[in-house]
Amino acid sequence: MTQLALVIDLNVCVGCHACVTSCKEWNTSGEAGFMSDDNPYDRDPTGTFFNRVQTFEVGEFPDTQTVHFPKSCLHCEDPPCVPVCPTGASYKRPEDGIVLVDYDKCIGCKYCAWACPYGVRELDEHQKVMKKCTLCVDRIYDEKLPESERKPSCVLACPTNARLYGDIHDEESIVSKAIREAAGYQLMPEWGTQPANHYLPRRKTEAKLPGDVAGRTDNPLNIDGPAPVSGQAR
Ligand code: SF4
Ligand code: SF4
C-alpha cells in the first residue's frame, strides 16, 4: 500500500515560516479551505492552521541551539483519530494513506482532537468543523498542474529544501532514502500510531571558513576572540 508522507530535515529548517504561509494561502483558496482568521493584525490574533513551526532553545548555556520544529498531521498508519469519530467524518484513504476529514459529516465534537497525541487538529471556529493537513490532496493529483508542481505547497515553498514528500513504502523513493541515510525518526513512536511523517535529526556540521573570515570579531563562531591584526597589540 502506498503511504504518502512528509520528511522534514531539522538540520536545515531555518524557521522562516514559508511552509506555514504557503499552506495557509493554498488551503484557504483551495478546495480543502477555508481556514478562519480573527483579528489577524490585532493584539489578540486567532486562526486555524494546518501547519505550525514551533521554535525551542535546547542545551545549556553556552552550548545552546535553536531548533525549529514544523508540525502538522503526521498521517499515522494506525491513526487513533479515526476510530473515535462517531460520524465517520475522519477517515484514512486506502489508496495513499492520507488521513482526511469529510466536512459534510463532521459535527465538531472534537473527539478526534482529544485522541490525537500530536495536537495537530484544530476546530475552524467559523465553519465549526475539524481541520488539519490534507497533504494538499487537491493539488498533488491535479493534472492541470505541471508534474513538478504536484506536491504539497509547503514542500514547494521551503527555501532550504527541508521538506521532502513521497511514498515511505517505496524503498527507492526520495523520502525512504532520506530516512535510511540520515536516521529519520518518528515522533513519539511509543503511542503506537506509526506516524508516516518522519524527521531527520540535527547533525554536527563542520564549518569551513577562510582564515580572514574565521578571525573577524563579528563572527559568532570565533570563540577565541578576534585574531590578531598585524602591527596591532591584542
Ligand atoms: Fe490523526 Fe493526529 Fe495521526 Fe494526524 S497526527 S493521523 S490527526 S492521530
Ligand atoms: Fe469526527 Fe468531526 Fe467529531 Fe472529529 S470533530 S470526531 S471529525 S465528528
mmCIF file with all atom_site columns, N, CA, C and O and ligand atoms in Angstrom, residues 81 84-90 101 105-113 121 123 130, ligand 2:
data_model
loop_
_atom_site.group_PDB
_atom_site.id
_atom_site.type_symbol
_atom_site.label_atom_id
_atom_site.label_alt_id
_atom_site.label_comp_id
_atom_site.label_asym_id
_atom_site.label_entity_id
_atom_site.label_seq_id
_atom_site.pdbx_PDB_ins_code
_atom_site.Cartn_x
_atom_site.Cartn_y
_atom_site.Cartn_z
_atom_site.occupancy
_atom_site.B_iso_or_equiv
_atom_site.pdbx_formal_charge
_atom_site.auth_seq_id
_atom_site.auth_comp_id
_atom_site.auth_asym_id
_atom_site.auth_atom_id
_atom_site.pdbx_PDB_model_num
ATOM   1  N  N   . CYS A 1 81  ? -7.250  8.959  15.710 1.00 0.00 ? 81  CYS A N   1
ATOM   2  C  CA  . CYS A 1 81  ? -8.289  9.965  15.469 1.00 0.00 ? 81  CYS A CA  1
ATOM   3  C  C   . CYS A 1 81  ? -9.447  9.392  14.645 1.00 0.00 ? 81  CYS A C   1
ATOM   4  O  O   . CYS A 1 81  ? -10.546 9.942  14.650 1.00 0.00 ? 81  CYS A O   1
ATOM   5  N  N   . VAL A 1 84  ? -12.343 6.927  16.746 1.00 0.00 ? 84  VAL A N   1
ATOM   6  C  CA  . VAL A 1 84  ? -13.151 7.629  17.760 1.00 0.00 ? 84  VAL A CA  1
ATOM   7  C  C   . VAL A 1 84  ? -14.232 8.506  17.139 1.00 0.00 ? 84  VAL A C   1
ATOM   8  O  O   . VAL A 1 84  ? -15.154 8.949  17.825 1.00 0.00 ? 84  VAL A O   1
ATOM   9  N  N   . CYS A 1 85  ? -14.136 8.751  15.842 1.00 0.00 ? 85  CYS A N   1
ATOM   10 C  CA  . CYS A 1 85  ? -15.093 9.668  15.203 1.00 0.00 ? 85  CYS A CA  1
ATOM   11 C  C   . CYS A 1 85  ? -16.486 9.018  15.124 1.00 0.00 ? 85  CYS A C   1
ATOM   12 O  O   . CYS A 1 85  ? -16.651 7.967  14.501 1.00 0.00 ? 85  CYS A O   1
ATOM   13 N  N   . PRO A 1 86  ? -17.494 9.629  15.753 1.00 0.00 ? 86  PRO A N   1
ATOM   14 C  CA  . PRO A 1 86  ? -18.808 8.983  15.798 1.00 0.00 ? 86  PRO A CA  1
ATOM   15 C  C   . PRO A 1 86  ? -19.580 9.041  14.483 1.00 0.00 ? 86  PRO A C   1
ATOM   16 O  O   . PRO A 1 86  ? -20.574 8.324  14.323 1.00 0.00 ? 86  PRO A O   1
ATOM   17 N  N   . THR A 1 87  ? -19.151 9.876  13.556 1.00 0.00 ? 87  THR A N   1
ATOM   18 C  CA  . THR A 1 87  ? -19.933 10.027 12.319 1.00 0.00 ? 87  THR A CA  1
ATOM   19 C  C   . THR A 1 87  ? -19.222 9.459  11.089 1.00 0.00 ? 87  THR A C   1
ATOM   20 O  O   . THR A 1 87  ? -19.762 9.519  9.983  1.00 0.00 ? 87  THR A O   1
ATOM   21 N  N   . GLY A 1 88  ? -17.980 8.987  11.274 1.00 0.00 ? 88  GLY A N   1
ATOM   22 C  CA  . GLY A 1 88  ? -17.217 8.508  10.107 1.00 0.00 ? 88  GLY A CA  1
ATOM   23 C  C   . GLY A 1 88  ? -16.621 9.654  9.301  1.00 0.00 ? 88  GLY A C   1
ATOM   24 O  O   . GLY A 1 88  ? -16.141 9.437  8.183  1.00 0.00 ? 88  GLY A O   1
ATOM   25 N  N   . ALA A 1 89  ? -16.617 10.858 9.870  1.00 0.00 ? 89  ALA A N   1
ATOM   26 C  CA  . ALA A 1 89  ? -16.055 12.001 9.130  1.00 0.00 ? 89  ALA A CA  1
ATOM   27 C  C   . ALA A 1 89  ? -14.542 11.873 8.968  1.00 0.00 ? 89  ALA A C   1
ATOM   28 O  O   . ALA A 1 89  ? -13.986 12.265 7.949  1.00 0.00 ? 89  ALA A O   1
ATOM   29 N  N   . SER A 1 90  ? -13.882 11.343 9.996  1.00 0.00 ? 90  SER A N   1
ATOM   30 C  CA  . SER A 1 90  ? -12.425 11.152 9.927  1.00 0.00 ? 90  SER A CA  1
ATOM   31 C  C   . SER A 1 90  ? -12.140 9.805  9.294  1.00 0.00 ? 90  SER A C   1
ATOM   32 O  O   . SER A 1 90  ? -12.680 8.793  9.740  1.00 0.00 ? 90  SER A O   1
ATOM   33 N  N   . VAL A 1 101 ? -10.651 14.619 6.747  1.00 0.00 ? 101 VAL A N   1
ATOM   34 C  CA  . VAL A 1 101 ? -11.930 14.855 7.419  1.00 0.00 ? 101 VAL A CA  1
ATOM   35 C  C   . VAL A 1 101 ? -12.960 15.231 6.355  1.00 0.00 ? 101 VAL A C   1
ATOM   36 O  O   . VAL A 1 101 ? -12.705 16.108 5.523  1.00 0.00 ? 101 VAL A O   1
ATOM   37 N  N   . LYS A 1 105 ? -19.686 15.594 7.058  1.00 0.00 ? 105 LYS A N   1
ATOM   38 C  CA  . LYS A 1 105 ? -20.103 14.652 8.102  1.00 0.00 ? 105 LYS A CA  1
ATOM   39 C  C   . LYS A 1 105 ? -19.669 15.099 9.491  1.00 0.00 ? 105 LYS A C   1
ATOM   40 O  O   . LYS A 1 105 ? -20.169 14.591 10.494 1.00 0.00 ? 105 LYS A O   1
ATOM   41 N  N   . CYS A 1 106 ? -18.672 16.004 9.566  1.00 0.00 ? 106 CYS A N   1
ATOM   42 C  CA  . CYS A 1 106 ? -18.124 16.399 10.872 1.00 0.00 ? 106 CYS A CA  1
ATOM   43 C  C   . CYS A 1 106 ? -19.143 17.236 11.648 1.00 0.00 ? 106 CYS A C   1
ATOM   44 O  O   . CYS A 1 106 ? -19.741 18.165 11.109 1.00 0.00 ? 106 CYS A O   1
ATOM   45 N  N   . ILE A 1 107 ? -19.308 16.877 12.948 1.00 0.00 ? 107 ILE A N   1
ATOM   46 C  CA  . ILE A 1 107 ? -20.232 17.634 13.795 1.00 0.00 ? 107 ILE A CA  1
ATOM   47 C  C   . ILE A 1 107 ? -19.464 18.477 14.828 1.00 0.00 ? 107 ILE A C   1
ATOM   48 O  O   . ILE A 1 107 ? -20.052 19.048 15.743 1.00 0.00 ? 107 ILE A O   1
ATOM   49 N  N   . GLY A 1 108 ? -18.147 18.534 14.688 1.00 0.00 ? 108 GLY A N   1
ATOM   50 C  CA  . GLY A 1 108 ? -17.345 19.396 15.559 1.00 0.00 ? 108 GLY A CA  1
ATOM   51 C  C   . GLY A 1 108 ? -17.291 18.972 17.013 1.00 0.00 ? 108 GLY A C   1
ATOM   52 O  O   . GLY A 1 108 ? -17.073 19.798 17.900 1.00 0.00 ? 108 GLY A O   1
ATOM   53 N  N   . CYS A 1 109 ? -17.406 17.664 17.269 1.00 0.00 ? 109 CYS A N   1
ATOM   54 C  CA  . CYS A 1 109 ? -17.432 17.189 18.663 1.00 0.00 ? 109 CYS A CA  1
ATOM   55 C  C   . CYS A 1 109 ? -16.047 17.168 19.301 1.00 0.00 ? 109 CYS A C   1
ATOM   56 O  O   . CYS A 1 109 ? -15.920 17.045 20.513 1.00 0.00 ? 109 CYS A O   1
ATOM   57 N  N   . LYS A 1 110 ? -14.993 17.234 18.509 1.00 0.00 ? 110 LYS A N   1
ATOM   58 C  CA  . LYS A 1 110 ? -13.588 17.279 18.947 1.00 0.00 ? 110 LYS A CA  1
ATOM   59 C  C   . LYS A 1 110 ? -13.056 15.966 19.523 1.00 0.00 ? 110 LYS A C   1
ATOM   60 O  O   . LYS A 1 110 ? -11.984 15.962 20.126 1.00 0.00 ? 110 LYS A O   1
ATOM   61 N  N   . TYR A 1 111 ? -13.788 14.867 19.399 1.00 0.00 ? 111 TYR A N   1
ATOM   62 C  CA  . TYR A 1 111 ? -13.252 13.592 19.904 1.00 0.00 ? 111 TYR A CA  1
ATOM   63 C  C   . TYR A 1 111 ? -11.890 13.298 19.273 1.00 0.00 ? 111 TYR A C   1
ATOM   64 O  O   . TYR A 1 111 ? -10.978 12.801 19.924 1.00 0.00 ? 111 TYR A O   1
ATOM   65 N  N   . CYS A 1 112 ? -11.780 13.571 17.966 1.00 0.00 ? 112 CYS A N   1
ATOM   66 C  CA  . CYS A 1 112 ? -10.548 13.260 17.247 1.00 0.00 ? 112 CYS A CA  1
ATOM   67 C  C   . CYS A 1 112 ? -9.375  14.079 17.768 1.00 0.00 ? 112 CYS A C   1
ATOM   68 O  O   . CYS A 1 112 ? -8.246  13.595 17.851 1.00 0.00 ? 112 CYS A O   1
ATOM   69 N  N   . ALA A 1 113 ? -9.639  15.349 18.122 1.00 0.00 ? 113 ALA A N   1
ATOM   70 C  CA  . ALA A 1 113 ? -8.573  16.206 18.636 1.00 0.00 ? 113 ALA A CA  1
ATOM   71 C  C   . ALA A 1 113 ? -8.076  15.682 19.978 1.00 0.00 ? 113 ALA A C   1
ATOM   72 O  O   . ALA A 1 113 ? -6.881  15.740 20.285 1.00 0.00 ? 113 ALA A O   1
ATOM   73 N  N   . ARG A 1 121 ? -4.901  18.782 15.268 1.00 0.00 ? 121 ARG A N   1
ATOM   74 C  CA  . ARG A 1 121 ? -6.240  19.053 14.738 1.00 0.00 ? 121 ARG A CA  1
ATOM   75 C  C   . ARG A 1 121 ? -6.758  20.341 15.354 1.00 0.00 ? 121 ARG A C   1
ATOM   76 O  O   . ARG A 1 121 ? -6.625  20.559 16.551 1.00 0.00 ? 121 ARG A O   1
ATOM   77 N  N   . LEU A 1 123 ? -10.124 23.125 15.438 1.00 0.00 ? 123 LEU A N   1
ATOM   78 C  CA  . LEU A 1 123 ? -11.519 23.382 15.058 1.00 0.00 ? 123 LEU A CA  1
ATOM   79 C  C   . LEU A 1 123 ? -11.605 24.733 14.349 1.00 0.00 ? 123 LEU A C   1
ATOM   80 O  O   . LEU A 1 123 ? -11.087 25.735 14.857 1.00 0.00 ? 123 LEU A O   1
ATOM   81 N  N   . MET A 1 130 ? -13.740 20.204 12.106 1.00 0.00 ? 130 MET A N   1
ATOM   82 C  CA  . MET A 1 130 ? -12.338 19.954 12.420 1.00 0.00 ? 130 MET A CA  1
ATOM   83 C  C   . MET A 1 130 ? -11.497 20.042 11.157 1.00 0.00 ? 130 MET A C   1
ATOM   84 O  O   . MET A 1 130 ? -11.886 19.539 10.105 1.00 0.00 ? 130 MET A O   1
HETATM 85 FE FE1 . SF4 B 2 .   ? -15.447 13.199 13.786 1.00 0.00 ? 2   SF4 B FE1 1
HETATM 86 FE FE2 . SF4 B 2 .   ? -15.707 15.867 13.449 1.00 0.00 ? 2   SF4 B FE2 1
HETATM 87 FE FE3 . SF4 B 2 .   ? -16.116 14.779 15.890 1.00 0.00 ? 2   SF4 B FE3 1
HETATM 88 FE FE4 . SF4 B 2 .   ? -13.636 14.879 14.841 1.00 0.00 ? 2   SF4 B FE4 1
HETATM 89 S  S1  . SF4 B 2 .   ? -14.908 16.615 15.440 1.00 0.00 ? 2   SF4 B S1  1
HETATM 90 S  S2  . SF4 B 2 .   ? -14.607 13.112 15.876 1.00 0.00 ? 2   SF4 B S2  1
HETATM 91 S  S3  . SF4 B 2 .   ? -14.049 14.564 12.644 1.00 0.00 ? 2   SF4 B S3  1
HETATM 92 S  S4  . SF4 B 2 .   ? -17.324 14.422 14.021 1.00 0.00 ? 2   SF4 B S4  1
#
